[in-house]
PDB file of C-alpha atoms and ligand atoms in Angstrom:
ATOM      1  CA  MET A 131     165.645 -73.313  17.237  1.00 45.00           C
ATOM      2  CA  ASN A 132     162.082 -73.347  15.896  1.00 49.00           C
ATOM      3  CA  ARG A 133     160.481 -76.166  13.911  1.00 49.00           C
ATOM      4  CA  ARG A 134     161.138 -74.604  10.539  1.00 50.00           C
ATOM      5  CA  GLU A 135     164.837 -74.085  11.368  1.00 50.00           C
ATOM      6  CA  SER A 136     165.240 -77.643  12.587  1.00 49.00           C
ATOM      7  CA  LEU A 137     163.588 -78.967   9.425  1.00 46.00           C
ATOM      8  CA  LYS A 138     165.991 -76.881   7.366  1.00 48.00           C
ATOM      9  CA  LEU A 139     168.951 -78.283   9.319  1.00 47.00           C
ATOM     10  CA  LEU A 140     167.690 -81.828   8.798  1.00 47.00           C
ATOM     11  CA  ALA A 141     167.291 -81.141   5.094  1.00 45.00           C
ATOM     12  CA  SER A 142     170.835 -79.813   4.763  1.00 47.00           C
ATOM     13  CA  ALA A 143     172.196 -82.795   6.707  1.00 45.00           C
ATOM     14  CA  ALA A 144     170.324 -85.110   4.347  1.00 46.00           C
ATOM     15  CA  ALA A 145     171.676 -83.222   1.346  1.00 44.00           C
ATOM     16  CA  LEU A 146     175.220 -83.566   2.673  1.00 44.00           C
ATOM     17  CA  ALA A 147     174.728 -87.296   3.223  1.00 45.00           C
ATOM     18  CA  ALA A 148     173.538 -87.595  -0.384  1.00 44.00           C
ATOM     19  CA  THR A 149     176.567 -85.719  -1.757  1.00 42.00           C
ATOM     20  CA  PRO A 150     179.034 -88.045  -3.519  1.00 43.00           C
ATOM     21  CA  LEU A 151     182.110 -88.861  -1.425  1.00 45.00           C
ATOM     22  CA  SER A 152     184.525 -87.290  -3.929  1.00 43.00           C
ATOM     23  CA  VAL A 153     182.722 -83.946  -3.697  1.00 39.00           C
ATOM     24  CA  ARG A 154     182.668 -84.098   0.092  1.00 39.00           C
ATOM     25  CA  ALA A 155     186.403 -84.847   0.135  1.00 42.00           C
ATOM     26  CA  ALA A 156     187.034 -81.794  -2.050  1.00 39.00           C
ATOM     27  CA  MET A 157     184.876 -79.663   0.236  1.00 35.00           C
ATOM     28  CA  ALA A 158     186.756 -80.891   3.272  1.00 37.00           C
ATOM     29  CA  GLN A 159     190.054 -80.125   1.565  1.00 39.00           C
ATOM     30  CA  THR A 160     189.182 -76.527   0.901  1.00 37.00           C
ATOM     31  CA  THR A 161     188.485 -75.999   4.580  1.00 38.00           C
ATOM     32  CA  THR A 162     191.532 -77.876   5.939  1.00 43.00           C
ATOM     33  CA  PRO A 163     194.289 -75.268   5.378  1.00 48.00           C
ATOM     34  CA  ALA A 164     193.864 -72.230   7.591  1.00 48.00           C
ATOM     35  CA  ALA A 165     192.010 -69.545   5.670  1.00 53.00           C
ATOM     36  CA  PRO A 166     194.442 -66.705   4.932  1.00 57.00           C
ATOM     37  CA  ALA A 167     192.533 -64.233   7.127  1.00 62.00           C
ATOM     38  CA  ALA A 168     193.228 -60.720   5.991  1.00 81.00           C
ATOM     39  CA  GLY A 169     194.950 -58.527   8.527  1.00 92.00           C
ATOM     40  CA  PRO A 170     198.189 -56.885   9.540  1.00 97.00           C
ATOM     41  CA  PHE A 171     200.093 -60.177   9.915  1.00 98.00           C
ATOM     42  CA  THR A 172     201.205 -62.162   6.859  1.00 97.00           C
ATOM     43  CA  LEU A 173     202.720 -65.568   6.316  1.00 97.00           C
ATOM     44  CA  PRO A 174     206.296 -64.991   5.108  1.00 97.00           C
ATOM     45  CA  PRO A 175     207.353 -67.037   2.075  1.00 96.00           C
ATOM     46  CA  LEU A 176     209.547 -70.033   2.837  1.00 95.00           C
ATOM     47  CA  GLY A 177     212.377 -68.758   0.637  1.00 94.00           C
ATOM     48  CA  TYR A 178     213.096 -72.207  -0.847  1.00 97.00           C
ATOM     49  CA  ALA A 179     211.078 -75.110  -2.247  1.00 97.00           C
ATOM     50  CA  PHE A 180     209.271 -77.505   0.086  1.00 98.00           C
ATOM     51  CA  ASP A 181     211.548 -80.323  -1.077  1.00 98.00           C
ATOM     52  CA  ALA A 182     214.760 -78.284  -0.860  1.00 97.00           C
ATOM     53  CA  LEU A 183     215.742 -79.704   2.534  1.00 97.00           C
ATOM     54  CA  GLU A 184     215.327 -83.355   1.541  1.00 97.00           C
ATOM     55  CA  PRO A 185     216.416 -85.930   2.513  1.00 96.00           C
ATOM     56  CA  HIS A 186     216.791 -84.369   5.960  1.00 97.00           C
ATOM     57  CA  ILE A 187     213.355 -82.734   6.176  1.00 98.00           C
ATOM     58  CA  ASP A 188     210.739 -84.099   3.785  1.00 98.00           C
ATOM     59  CA  ALA A 189     208.651 -81.938   1.444  1.00 98.00           C
ATOM     60  CA  GLN A 190     205.285 -82.898   2.896  1.00 98.00           C
ATOM     61  CA  THR A 191     206.393 -81.983   6.403  1.00 98.00           C
ATOM     62  CA  MET A 192     207.634 -78.610   5.148  1.00 98.00           C
ATOM     63  CA  MET A 193     204.411 -77.944   3.255  1.00 98.00           C
ATOM     64  CA  ILE A 194     202.137 -78.792   6.189  1.00 98.00           C
ATOM     65  CA  HIS A 195     204.403 -77.017   8.668  1.00 98.00           C
ATOM     66  CA  HIS A 196     204.562 -73.775   6.700  1.00 98.00           C
ATOM     67  CA  ASP A 197     201.257 -73.640   4.804  1.00 97.00           C
ATOM     68  CA  ARG A 198     199.047 -75.016   7.582  1.00 98.00           C
ATOM     69  CA  HIS A 199     200.646 -74.746  11.025  1.00 98.00           C
ATOM     70  CA  HIS A 200     202.339 -71.385  10.540  1.00 98.00           C
ATOM     71  CA  ALA A 201     199.430 -70.136   8.426  1.00 97.00           C
ATOM     72  CA  ALA A 202     197.055 -71.008  11.266  1.00 97.00           C
ATOM     73  CA  TYR A 203     199.075 -68.941  13.760  1.00 98.00           C
ATOM     74  CA  VAL A 204     198.926 -66.010  11.334  1.00 98.00           C
ATOM     75  CA  ALA A 205     195.188 -66.433  10.743  1.00 97.00           C
ATOM     76  CA  ASN A 206     194.526 -66.625  14.486  1.00 97.00           C
ATOM     77  CA  ILE A 207     196.609 -63.566  15.321  1.00 98.00           C
ATOM     78  CA  ASN A 208     194.795 -61.622  12.595  1.00 98.00           C
ATOM     79  CA  THR A 209     191.499 -62.599  14.204  1.00 97.00           C
ATOM     80  CA  PHE A 210     192.760 -61.202  17.510  1.00 97.00           C
ATOM     81  CA  ALA A 211     193.887 -58.052  15.696  1.00 97.00           C
ATOM     82  CA  GLN A 212     190.347 -57.576  14.449  1.00 96.00           C
ATOM     83  CA  GLN A 213     189.252 -57.468  18.086  1.00 96.00           C
ATOM     84  CA  VAL A 214     192.153 -55.268  19.221  1.00 97.00           C
ATOM     85  CA  PRO A 215     193.518 -53.167  16.317  1.00 97.00           C
ATOM     86  CA  ALA A 216     196.494 -51.973  18.423  1.00 97.00           C
ATOM     87  CA  LEU A 217     197.854 -55.518  18.199  1.00 98.00           C
ATOM     88  CA  GLY A 218     198.422 -54.985  14.489  1.00 97.00           C
ATOM     89  CA  THR A 219     200.383 -51.770  14.935  1.00 97.00           C
ATOM     90  CA  THR A 220     202.518 -52.777  17.936  1.00 98.00           C
ATOM     91  CA  PRO A 221     205.892 -54.414  17.170  1.00 98.00           C
ATOM     92  CA  ILE A 222     205.659 -58.174  17.805  1.00 98.00           C
ATOM     93  CA  GLU A 223     208.463 -58.221  20.400  1.00 97.00           C
ATOM     94  CA  GLU A 224     206.788 -55.401  22.297  1.00 98.00           C
ATOM     95  CA  THR A 225     203.504 -57.286  22.542  1.00 98.00           C
ATOM     96  CA  LEU A 226     205.270 -60.483  23.609  1.00 98.00           C
ATOM     97  CA  LEU A 227     207.159 -58.606  26.333  1.00 97.00           C
ATOM     98  CA  ASN A 228     204.256 -56.539  27.520  1.00 97.00           C
ATOM     99  CA  PRO A 229     200.818 -57.940  26.636  1.00 97.00           C
ATOM    100  CA  ASP A 230     199.086 -55.974  29.388  1.00 97.00           C
ATOM    101  CA  TYR A 231     197.319 -53.671  26.916  1.00 98.00           C
ATOM    102  CA  LEU A 232     195.314 -56.666  25.699  1.00 98.00           C
ATOM    103  CA  PRO A 233     192.118 -57.898  27.362  1.00 97.00           C
ATOM    104  CA  LEU A 234     192.990 -60.618  29.868  1.00 97.00           C
ATOM    105  CA  GLN A 235     190.904 -63.259  28.113  1.00 97.00           C
ATOM    106  CA  ILE A 236     192.913 -63.080  24.883  1.00 97.00           C
ATOM    107  CA  GLN A 237     196.419 -62.706  26.363  1.00 98.00           C
ATOM    108  CA  GLN A 238     197.172 -66.439  26.357  1.00 97.00           C
ATOM    109  CA  GLY A 239     195.831 -66.872  22.824  1.00 98.00           C
ATOM    110  CA  VAL A 240     197.903 -63.946  21.576  1.00 98.00           C
ATOM    111  CA  LYS A 241     200.999 -65.297  23.319  1.00 98.00           C
ATOM    112  CA  ASN A 242     200.545 -68.721  21.687  1.00 98.00           C
ATOM    113  CA  ASN A 243     199.804 -67.494  18.174  1.00 98.00           C
ATOM    114  CA  LEU A 244     202.051 -64.447  18.028  1.00 98.00           C
ATOM    115  CA  GLY A 245     204.818 -66.549  19.585  1.00 98.00           C
ATOM    116  CA  GLY A 246     204.160 -69.234  16.976  1.00 98.00           C
ATOM    117  CA  HIS A 247     204.388 -66.630  14.220  1.00 98.00           C
ATOM    118  CA  TRP A 248     207.624 -65.188  15.617  1.00 98.00           C
ATOM    119  CA  ASN A 249     209.243 -68.589  16.206  1.00 98.00           C
ATOM    120  CA  HIS A 250     208.433 -69.969  12.770  1.00 98.00           C
ATOM    121  CA  THR A 251     209.470 -66.825  10.903  1.00 98.00           C
ATOM    122  CA  PHE A 252     212.803 -67.184  12.705  1.00 98.00           C
ATOM    123  CA  PHE A 253     212.952 -70.912  11.955  1.00 98.00           C
ATOM    124  CA  TRP A 254     212.424 -70.800   8.152  1.00 98.00           C
ATOM    125  CA  GLU A 255     215.305 -68.346   7.764  1.00 97.00           C
ATOM    126  CA  LEU A 256     217.526 -70.589   9.819  1.00 97.00           C
ATOM    127  CA  MET A 257     217.444 -73.393   7.279  1.00 98.00           C
ATOM    128  CA  THR A 258     218.894 -73.611   3.805  1.00 97.00           C
ATOM    129  CA  PRO A 259     219.620 -76.313   1.264  1.00 94.00           C
ATOM    130  CA  GLY A 260     223.307 -77.158   1.021  1.00 85.00           C
ATOM    131  CA  GLY A 261     225.749 -74.622   2.380  1.00 78.00           C
ATOM    132  CA  ALA A 262     228.239 -74.704   5.234  1.00 78.00           C
ATOM    133  CA  THR A 263     227.864 -77.366   7.887  1.00 83.00           C
ATOM    134  CA  GLU A 264     229.915 -75.653  10.598  1.00 90.00           C
ATOM    135  CA  PRO A 265     230.101 -72.235  12.249  1.00 93.00           C
ATOM    136  CA  SER A 266     232.996 -69.953  11.330  1.00 90.00           C
ATOM    137  CA  GLY A 267     234.606 -66.650  12.290  1.00 92.00           C
ATOM    138  CA  ASP A 268     233.542 -64.802  15.449  1.00 94.00           C
ATOM    139  CA  LEU A 269     230.673 -67.196  16.028  1.00 94.00           C
ATOM    140  CA  LYS A 270     233.016 -70.191  15.992  1.00 95.00           C
ATOM    141  CA  SER A 271     235.321 -68.429  18.489  1.00 96.00           C
ATOM    142  CA  ALA A 272     232.387 -67.582  20.754  1.00 96.00           C
ATOM    143  CA  ILE A 273     231.122 -71.158  20.664  1.00 97.00           C
ATOM    144  CA  GLU A 274     234.580 -72.460  21.443  1.00 96.00           C
ATOM    145  CA  ALA A 275     234.834 -70.088  24.387  1.00 96.00           C
ATOM    146  CA  SER A 276     231.761 -71.721  25.946  1.00 96.00           C
ATOM    147  CA  TRP A 277     232.096 -75.326  24.758  1.00 98.00           C
ATOM    148  CA  LYS A 278     234.994 -77.579  23.869  1.00 97.00           C
ATOM    149  CA  ASP A 279     234.198 -77.348  20.162  1.00 96.00           C
ATOM    150  CA  ALA A 280     231.312 -77.042  17.698  1.00 96.00           C
ATOM    151  CA  ASN A 281     230.490 -80.729  18.062  1.00 96.00           C
ATOM    152  CA  GLU A 282     230.123 -80.508  21.834  1.00 98.00           C
ATOM    153  CA  PHE A 283     227.952 -77.420  21.377  1.00 98.00           C
ATOM    154  CA  LYS A 284     225.710 -79.224  18.878  1.00 98.00           C
ATOM    155  CA  ASP A 285     225.418 -82.240  21.189  1.00 98.00           C
ATOM    156  CA  LYS A 286     224.332 -80.018  24.083  1.00 98.00           C
ATOM    157  CA  LEU A 287     221.766 -78.139  22.021  1.00 98.00           C
ATOM    158  CA  SER A 288     220.472 -81.444  20.617  1.00 98.00           C
ATOM    159  CA  ALA A 289     220.147 -82.813  24.161  1.00 98.00           C
ATOM    160  CA  MET A 290     218.208 -79.689  25.140  1.00 98.00           C
ATOM    161  CA  GLY A 291     215.758 -80.390  22.309  1.00 98.00           C
ATOM    162  CA  VAL A 292     215.491 -84.105  23.085  1.00 98.00           C
ATOM    163  CA  GLY A 293     214.886 -83.279  26.738  1.00 98.00           C
ATOM    164  CA  ARG A 294     212.056 -80.811  26.128  1.00 97.00           C
ATOM    165  CA  PHE A 295     208.984 -82.604  27.491  1.00 97.00           C
ATOM    166  CA  GLY A 296     206.064 -82.338  25.070  1.00 97.00           C
ATOM    167  CA  SER A 297     206.097 -79.526  22.514  1.00 98.00           C
ATOM    168  CA  GLY A 298     208.514 -76.645  22.342  1.00 98.00           C
ATOM    169  CA  TRP A 299     211.846 -75.362  21.161  1.00 98.00           C
ATOM    170  CA  ALA A 300     215.558 -75.531  22.002  1.00 98.00           C
ATOM    171  CA  TRP A 301     217.597 -72.389  21.540  1.00 98.00           C
ATOM    172  CA  LEU A 302     221.055 -70.901  21.450  1.00 98.00           C
ATOM    173  CA  VAL A 303     220.637 -67.373  22.765  1.00 98.00           C
ATOM    174  CA  LEU A 304     222.755 -64.414  23.736  1.00 97.00           C
ATOM    175  CA  ASN A 305     221.592 -63.679  27.268  1.00 95.00           C
ATOM    176  CA  LYS A 306     221.384 -60.359  29.139  1.00 93.00           C
ATOM    177  CA  GLU A 307     225.038 -60.689  30.166  1.00 94.00           C
ATOM    178  CA  LYS A 308     225.937 -61.070  26.458  1.00 94.00           C
ATOM    179  CA  LYS A 309     226.920 -64.690  27.002  1.00 95.00           C
ATOM    180  CA  LEU A 310     225.891 -67.622  24.820  1.00 97.00           C
ATOM    181  CA  GLU A 311     223.463 -69.876  26.608  1.00 97.00           C
ATOM    182  CA  LEU A 312     221.295 -72.894  25.764  1.00 98.00           C
ATOM    183  CA  ILE A 313     217.667 -72.744  26.784  1.00 97.00           C
ATOM    184  CA  SER A 314     214.436 -74.520  26.001  1.00 97.00           C
ATOM    185  CA  THR A 315     210.946 -73.065  25.837  1.00 98.00           C
ATOM    186  CA  ALA A 316     207.568 -74.804  26.063  1.00 98.00           C
ATOM    187  CA  ASN A 317     204.892 -74.627  23.368  1.00 98.00           C
ATOM    188  CA  GLN A 318     205.302 -71.357  21.398  1.00 98.00           C
ATOM    189  CA  ASP A 319     207.060 -69.422  24.151  1.00 98.00           C
ATOM    190  CA  THR A 320     209.869 -67.306  22.700  1.00 98.00           C
ATOM    191  CA  PRO A 321     213.293 -66.226  23.978  1.00 97.00           C
ATOM    192  CA  VAL A 322     211.988 -62.656  23.602  1.00 96.00           C
ATOM    193  CA  THR A 323     210.158 -62.885  26.935  1.00 94.00           C
ATOM    194  CA  LEU A 324     213.349 -64.137  28.631  1.00 94.00           C
ATOM    195  CA  ASP A 325     215.199 -61.002  27.612  1.00 91.00           C
ATOM    196  CA  ALA A 326     217.461 -63.081  25.381  1.00 96.00           C
ATOM    197  CA  LYS A 327     218.399 -62.722  21.719  1.00 97.00           C
ATOM    198  CA  ALA A 328     217.783 -65.884  19.730  1.00 98.00           C
ATOM    199  CA  ILE A 329     220.677 -67.090  17.593  1.00 98.00           C
ATOM    200  CA  ILE A 330     219.574 -70.660  16.762  1.00 98.00           C
ATOM    201  CA  GLY A 331     216.215 -72.312  17.425  1.00 98.00           C
ATOM    202  CA  VAL A 332     215.066 -75.829  16.659  1.00 98.00           C
ATOM    203  CA  ASP A 333     211.380 -76.668  16.588  1.00 98.00           C
ATOM    204  CA  VAL A 334     210.835 -79.953  18.448  1.00 98.00           C
ATOM    205  CA  TRP A 335     207.049 -80.096  18.125  1.00 98.00           C
ATOM    206  CA  GLU A 336     206.066 -83.466  16.659  1.00 98.00           C
ATOM    207  CA  HIS A 337     204.589 -81.646  13.625  1.00 98.00           C
ATOM    208  CA  ALA A 338     208.171 -80.700  12.674  1.00 98.00           C
ATOM    209  CA  TYR A 339     209.285 -84.298  12.191  1.00 98.00           C
ATOM    210  CA  TYR A 340     206.634 -86.947  12.786  1.00 98.00           C
ATOM    211  CA  LEU A 341     205.959 -87.934   9.127  1.00 98.00           C
ATOM    212  CA  SER A 342     209.579 -88.951   8.572  1.00 98.00           C
ATOM    213  CA  TYR A 343     210.862 -89.676  12.038  1.00 98.00           C
ATOM    214  CA  GLN A 344     207.766 -90.644  14.076  1.00 98.00           C
ATOM    215  CA  ASN A 345     208.878 -90.805  17.726  1.00 97.00           C
ATOM    216  CA  ARG A 346     212.606 -90.540  16.906  1.00 98.00           C
ATOM    217  CA  ARG A 347     213.161 -86.921  17.855  1.00 98.00           C
ATOM    218  CA  PRO A 348     216.941 -87.409  18.306  1.00 98.00           C
ATOM    219  CA  ASP A 349     217.233 -88.618  14.679  1.00 98.00           C
ATOM    220  CA  TYR A 350     215.311 -85.575  13.447  1.00 98.00           C
ATOM    221  CA  ILE A 351     217.569 -83.178  15.349  1.00 98.00           C
ATOM    222  CA  ASP A 352     220.693 -84.955  14.080  1.00 97.00           C
ATOM    223  CA  ALA A 353     219.411 -84.593  10.509  1.00 97.00           C
ATOM    224  CA  TRP A 354     218.338 -81.000  11.108  1.00 98.00           C
ATOM    225  CA  TRP A 355     221.937 -79.896  11.720  1.00 97.00           C
ATOM    226  CA  ASN A 356     222.582 -80.637   8.029  1.00 96.00           C
ATOM    227  CA  VAL A 357     220.253 -77.847   6.921  1.00 97.00           C
ATOM    228  CA  VAL A 358     221.301 -75.100   9.338  1.00 97.00           C
ATOM    229  CA  ASN A 359     222.044 -71.824   7.549  1.00 96.00           C
ATOM    230  CA  TRP A 360     225.337 -70.946   9.288  1.00 96.00           C
ATOM    231  CA  PRO A 361     225.870 -67.595   7.525  1.00 94.00           C
ATOM    232  CA  LYS A 362     222.424 -66.563   8.818  1.00 95.00           C
ATOM    233  CA  VAL A 363     223.352 -67.737  12.324  1.00 96.00           C
ATOM    234  CA  ALA A 364     226.564 -65.674  12.154  1.00 95.00           C
ATOM    235  CA  GLU A 365     224.550 -62.661  10.999  1.00 95.00           C
ATOM    236  CA  ARG A 366     222.189 -62.981  13.961  1.00 96.00           C
ATOM    237  CA  PHE A 367     225.067 -63.427  16.372  1.00 97.00           C
ATOM    238  CA  ALA A 368     226.713 -60.250  15.062  1.00 96.00           C
ATOM    239  CA  ALA A 369     223.429 -58.309  15.308  1.00 95.00           C
ATOM    240  CA  ALA A 370     222.731 -59.556  18.852  1.00 94.00           C
ATOM    241  CA  GLY A 371     226.105 -58.541  20.314  1.00 85.00           C
TER     242      GLY A 371
HETATM  243 MN1  MN3 B 546     206.357 -75.733  14.281  1.00 70.77          MN
END
Protein backbone atom coordinates (compact mmCIF):
# COMPACT_ATOMS: atom_id res chain seq x y z
CA MET A 1 0.00 0.00 0.00
CA ASN A 2 1.46 3.39 -0.92
CA ARG A 3 1.13 6.58 1.12
CA ARG A 4 -1.80 7.93 -0.85
CA GLU A 5 -3.73 4.65 -0.45
CA SER A 6 -3.08 4.51 3.27
CA LEU A 7 -4.24 8.12 3.65
CA LYS A 8 -7.41 7.23 1.77
CA LEU A 9 -7.99 4.24 4.06
CA LEU A 10 -7.48 6.42 7.13
CA ALA A 11 -9.92 8.96 5.73
CA SER A 12 -12.59 6.33 5.11
CA ALA A 13 -12.08 4.89 8.60
CA ALA A 14 -12.50 8.39 10.04
CA ALA A 15 -15.63 8.91 7.96
CA LEU A 16 -17.08 5.64 9.24
CA ALA A 17 -16.31 6.62 12.83
CA ALA A 18 -18.12 9.92 12.24
CA THR A 19 -21.21 8.20 10.81
CA PRO A 20 -24.16 8.25 13.23
CA LEU A 21 -24.73 4.93 15.01
CA SER A 22 -28.22 4.47 13.54
CA VAL A 23 -26.85 4.68 10.00
CA ARG A 24 -24.05 2.26 10.80
CA ALA A 25 -26.56 -0.19 12.28
CA ALA A 26 -28.62 -0.01 9.08
CA MET A 27 -25.49 -0.57 7.00
CA ALA A 28 -24.55 -3.57 9.10
CA GLN A 29 -28.06 -4.96 8.72
CA THR A 30 -27.98 -4.87 4.96
CA THR A 31 -24.82 -6.95 4.96
CA THR A 32 -25.89 -9.49 7.63
CA PRO A 33 -28.21 -11.75 5.57
CA ALA A 34 -26.33 -13.72 2.95
CA ALA A 35 -26.49 -11.87 -0.35
CA PRO A 36 -28.72 -13.85 -2.73
CA ALA A 37 -25.84 -14.63 -5.11
CA ALA A 38 -27.18 -15.30 -8.55
CA GLY A 39 -26.52 -18.77 -9.87
CA PRO A 40 -28.01 -22.16 -10.62
CA PHE A 41 -29.01 -22.86 -7.00
CA THR A 42 -31.98 -21.09 -5.40
CA LEU A 43 -33.38 -20.88 -1.91
CA PRO A 44 -36.71 -22.75 -1.96
CA PRO A 45 -39.63 -20.94 -0.31
CA LEU A 46 -40.54 -22.18 3.16
CA GLY A 47 -44.09 -23.06 2.11
CA TYR A 48 -45.64 -21.66 5.32
CA ALA A 49 -45.25 -18.54 7.46
CA PHE A 50 -42.29 -18.17 9.81
CA ASP A 51 -44.67 -18.24 12.78
CA ALA A 52 -46.73 -21.19 11.50
CA LEU A 53 -44.90 -23.74 13.67
CA GLU A 54 -45.31 -21.81 16.93
CA PRO A 55 -45.32 -22.53 19.80
CA HIS A 56 -43.08 -25.49 18.98
CA ILE A 57 -40.59 -23.65 16.75
CA ASP A 58 -40.53 -19.88 17.12
CA ALA A 59 -40.83 -17.44 14.20
CA GLN A 60 -37.47 -15.78 14.70
CA THR A 61 -35.67 -19.12 14.66
CA MET A 62 -37.47 -20.07 11.44
CA MET A 63 -36.65 -16.73 9.82
CA ILE A 64 -32.95 -16.85 10.69
CA HIS A 65 -32.70 -20.55 9.88
CA HIS A 66 -34.28 -20.23 6.44
CA ASP A 67 -33.41 -16.69 5.31
CA ARG A 68 -29.86 -16.61 6.68
CA HIS A 69 -28.44 -20.08 7.35
CA HIS A 70 -29.98 -21.84 4.36
CA ALA A 71 -29.55 -18.74 2.20
CA ALA A 72 -25.84 -18.72 3.06
CA TYR A 73 -25.42 -22.34 1.92
CA VAL A 74 -27.12 -21.41 -1.36
CA ALA A 75 -24.99 -18.29 -1.81
CA ASN A 76 -21.80 -20.24 -1.10
CA ILE A 77 -22.65 -23.07 -3.48
CA ASN A 78 -23.42 -20.52 -6.20
CA THR A 79 -19.98 -19.01 -5.64
CA PHE A 80 -18.44 -22.45 -6.15
CA ALA A 81 -20.57 -22.89 -9.28
CA GLN A 82 -19.06 -19.71 -10.67
CA GLN A 83 -15.66 -21.37 -10.35
CA VAL A 84 -16.83 -24.74 -11.69
CA PRO A 85 -19.91 -24.35 -13.95
CA ALA A 86 -20.41 -28.15 -14.13
CA LEU A 87 -21.47 -28.00 -10.48
CA GLY A 88 -24.57 -26.10 -11.53
CA THR A 89 -25.62 -28.63 -14.15
CA THR A 90 -24.88 -31.84 -12.22
CA PRO A 91 -27.73 -33.26 -10.10
CA ILE A 92 -27.07 -32.51 -6.41
CA GLU A 93 -27.09 -36.18 -5.34
CA GLU A 94 -24.59 -37.01 -8.06
CA THR A 95 -22.15 -34.36 -6.87
CA LEU A 96 -22.54 -35.45 -3.24
CA LEU A 97 -21.86 -39.08 -4.19
CA ASN A 98 -19.03 -38.38 -6.56
CA PRO A 99 -17.31 -35.00 -6.06
CA ASP A 100 -14.14 -36.13 -7.81
CA TYR A 101 -14.76 -33.88 -10.83
CA LEU A 102 -14.25 -30.86 -8.56
CA PRO A 103 -10.84 -29.39 -7.72
CA LEU A 104 -9.58 -30.93 -4.49
CA GLN A 105 -9.41 -27.60 -2.67
CA ILE A 106 -13.15 -26.92 -3.01
CA GLN A 107 -14.46 -30.46 -2.40
CA GLN A 108 -14.95 -29.99 1.35
CA GLY A 109 -16.61 -26.60 0.87
CA VAL A 110 -18.96 -28.01 -1.75
CA LYS A 111 -19.79 -30.97 0.48
CA ASN A 112 -20.64 -28.66 3.40
CA ASN A 113 -22.71 -26.15 1.45
CA LEU A 114 -24.38 -28.44 -1.06
CA GLY A 115 -25.11 -30.85 1.80
CA GLY A 116 -26.55 -27.95 3.79
CA HIS A 117 -28.74 -26.99 0.85
CA TRP A 118 -29.94 -30.57 0.35
CA ASN A 119 -30.59 -31.18 4.06
CA HIS A 120 -32.53 -27.97 4.62
CA THR A 121 -34.63 -28.31 1.47
CA PHE A 122 -35.59 -31.74 2.81
CA PHE A 123 -36.20 -30.35 6.30
CA TRP A 124 -38.62 -27.50 5.41
CA GLU A 125 -40.89 -29.92 3.56
CA LEU A 126 -40.89 -32.24 6.53
CA MET A 127 -42.66 -29.75 8.77
CA THR A 128 -46.19 -28.42 8.66
CA PRO A 129 -48.51 -26.53 10.96
CA GLY A 130 -51.20 -28.73 12.48
CA GLY A 131 -51.90 -32.02 10.77
CA ALA A 132 -51.52 -35.63 11.85
CA THR A 133 -49.30 -36.40 14.81
CA GLU A 134 -48.74 -40.09 14.05
CA PRO A 135 -47.69 -42.23 11.08
CA SER A 136 -50.36 -44.26 9.31
CA GLY A 137 -50.79 -46.91 6.62
CA ASP A 138 -47.78 -48.75 5.18
CA LEU A 139 -45.37 -46.47 7.01
CA LYS A 140 -46.97 -47.29 10.36
CA SER A 141 -46.74 -51.03 9.57
CA ALA A 142 -43.09 -50.69 8.56
CA ILE A 143 -42.26 -48.79 11.74
CA GLU A 144 -44.04 -51.38 13.83
CA ALA A 145 -42.09 -54.14 12.11
CA SER A 146 -38.83 -52.57 13.34
CA TRP A 147 -39.89 -51.06 16.67
CA LYS A 148 -42.50 -51.90 19.27
CA ASP A 149 -44.67 -48.96 18.23
CA ALA A 150 -44.50 -45.39 16.92
CA ASN A 151 -43.64 -44.06 20.37
CA GLU A 152 -40.63 -46.35 20.75
CA PHE A 153 -39.51 -45.36 17.26
CA LYS A 154 -39.79 -41.65 18.10
CA ASP A 155 -37.87 -42.16 21.36
CA LYS A 156 -35.04 -43.91 19.51
CA LEU A 157 -34.81 -41.25 16.81
CA SER A 158 -34.92 -38.53 19.49
CA ALA A 159 -32.10 -40.27 21.37
CA MET A 160 -30.08 -40.40 18.14
CA GLY A 161 -30.47 -36.62 17.82
CA VAL A 162 -29.69 -35.95 21.49
CA GLY A 163 -26.62 -38.16 21.21
CA ARG A 164 -25.15 -36.43 18.15
CA PHE A 165 -22.04 -34.69 19.50
CA GLY A 166 -21.81 -31.12 18.23
CA SER A 167 -23.73 -30.21 15.08
CA GLY A 168 -25.53 -32.56 12.76
CA TRP A 169 -28.68 -34.46 11.99
CA ALA A 170 -30.60 -37.58 13.05
CA TRP A 171 -32.36 -39.55 10.35
CA LEU A 172 -34.81 -42.31 9.60
CA VAL A 173 -33.59 -43.83 6.35
CA LEU A 174 -34.36 -46.75 4.09
CA ASN A 175 -30.99 -48.46 3.77
CA LYS A 176 -29.52 -50.44 0.86
CA GLU A 177 -31.26 -53.60 2.10
CA LYS A 178 -34.58 -51.68 1.99
CA LYS A 179 -34.82 -51.76 5.78
CA LEU A 180 -35.68 -48.81 8.01
CA GLU A 181 -32.70 -47.68 10.01
CA LEU A 182 -31.80 -44.79 12.33
CA ILE A 183 -28.58 -42.96 11.63
CA SER A 184 -26.93 -39.70 12.55
CA THR A 185 -24.68 -37.53 10.42
CA ALA A 186 -22.19 -34.85 11.45
CA ASN A 187 -22.33 -31.24 10.27
CA GLN A 188 -24.08 -31.10 6.85
CA ASP A 189 -23.29 -34.67 5.83
CA THR A 190 -26.28 -36.25 4.10
CA PRO A 191 -27.70 -39.78 3.97
CA VAL A 192 -27.12 -39.58 0.20
CA THR A 193 -23.43 -40.43 0.64
CA LEU A 194 -24.36 -43.46 2.79
CA ASP A 195 -26.40 -44.92 -0.03
CA ALA A 196 -29.55 -44.48 2.03
CA LYS A 197 -32.87 -42.82 1.23
CA ALA A 198 -33.87 -40.22 3.80
CA ILE A 199 -37.40 -40.52 5.17
CA ILE A 200 -37.22 -38.24 8.24
CA GLY A 201 -34.43 -35.88 9.27
CA VAL A 202 -34.17 -33.63 12.29
CA ASP A 203 -31.69 -30.77 12.34
CA VAL A 204 -29.93 -30.73 15.73
CA TRP A 205 -27.58 -27.83 15.04
CA GLU A 206 -27.95 -25.26 17.83
CA HIS A 207 -29.17 -22.71 15.25
CA ALA A 208 -32.32 -24.85 14.89
CA TYR A 209 -33.40 -24.35 18.50
CA TYR A 210 -31.13 -22.17 20.62
CA LEU A 211 -33.33 -19.02 20.79
CA SER A 212 -36.20 -20.92 22.40
CA TYR A 213 -34.54 -23.92 23.97
CA GLN A 214 -30.93 -22.83 24.64
CA ASN A 215 -29.02 -25.98 25.66
CA ARG A 216 -32.17 -28.12 26.01
CA ARG A 217 -31.89 -30.11 22.80
CA PRO A 218 -34.14 -32.93 24.12
CA ASP A 219 -36.97 -30.41 24.70
CA TYR A 220 -36.59 -29.07 21.16
CA ILE A 221 -36.76 -32.55 19.65
CA ASP A 222 -39.81 -33.43 21.76
CA ALA A 223 -41.54 -30.27 20.53
CA TRP A 224 -40.41 -30.87 16.95
CA TRP A 225 -42.43 -34.10 16.73
CA ASN A 226 -45.56 -31.91 16.92
CA VAL A 227 -44.80 -30.30 13.56
CA VAL A 228 -43.78 -33.36 11.56
CA ASN A 229 -45.62 -33.58 8.23
CA TRP A 230 -46.61 -37.27 8.36
CA PRO A 231 -48.29 -37.38 4.93
CA LYS A 232 -45.01 -36.09 3.47
CA VAL A 233 -43.07 -38.75 5.40
CA ALA A 234 -45.41 -41.44 4.03
CA GLU A 235 -44.90 -40.07 0.52
CA ARG A 236 -41.12 -40.28 0.87
CA PHE A 237 -41.33 -43.78 2.31
CA ALA A 238 -43.44 -44.92 -0.65
CA ALA A 239 -41.03 -43.29 -3.14
CA ALA A 240 -37.96 -44.81 -1.45
CA GLY A 241 -39.20 -48.42 -1.49
MN1 LIG B 1 -29.95 -25.97 10.02
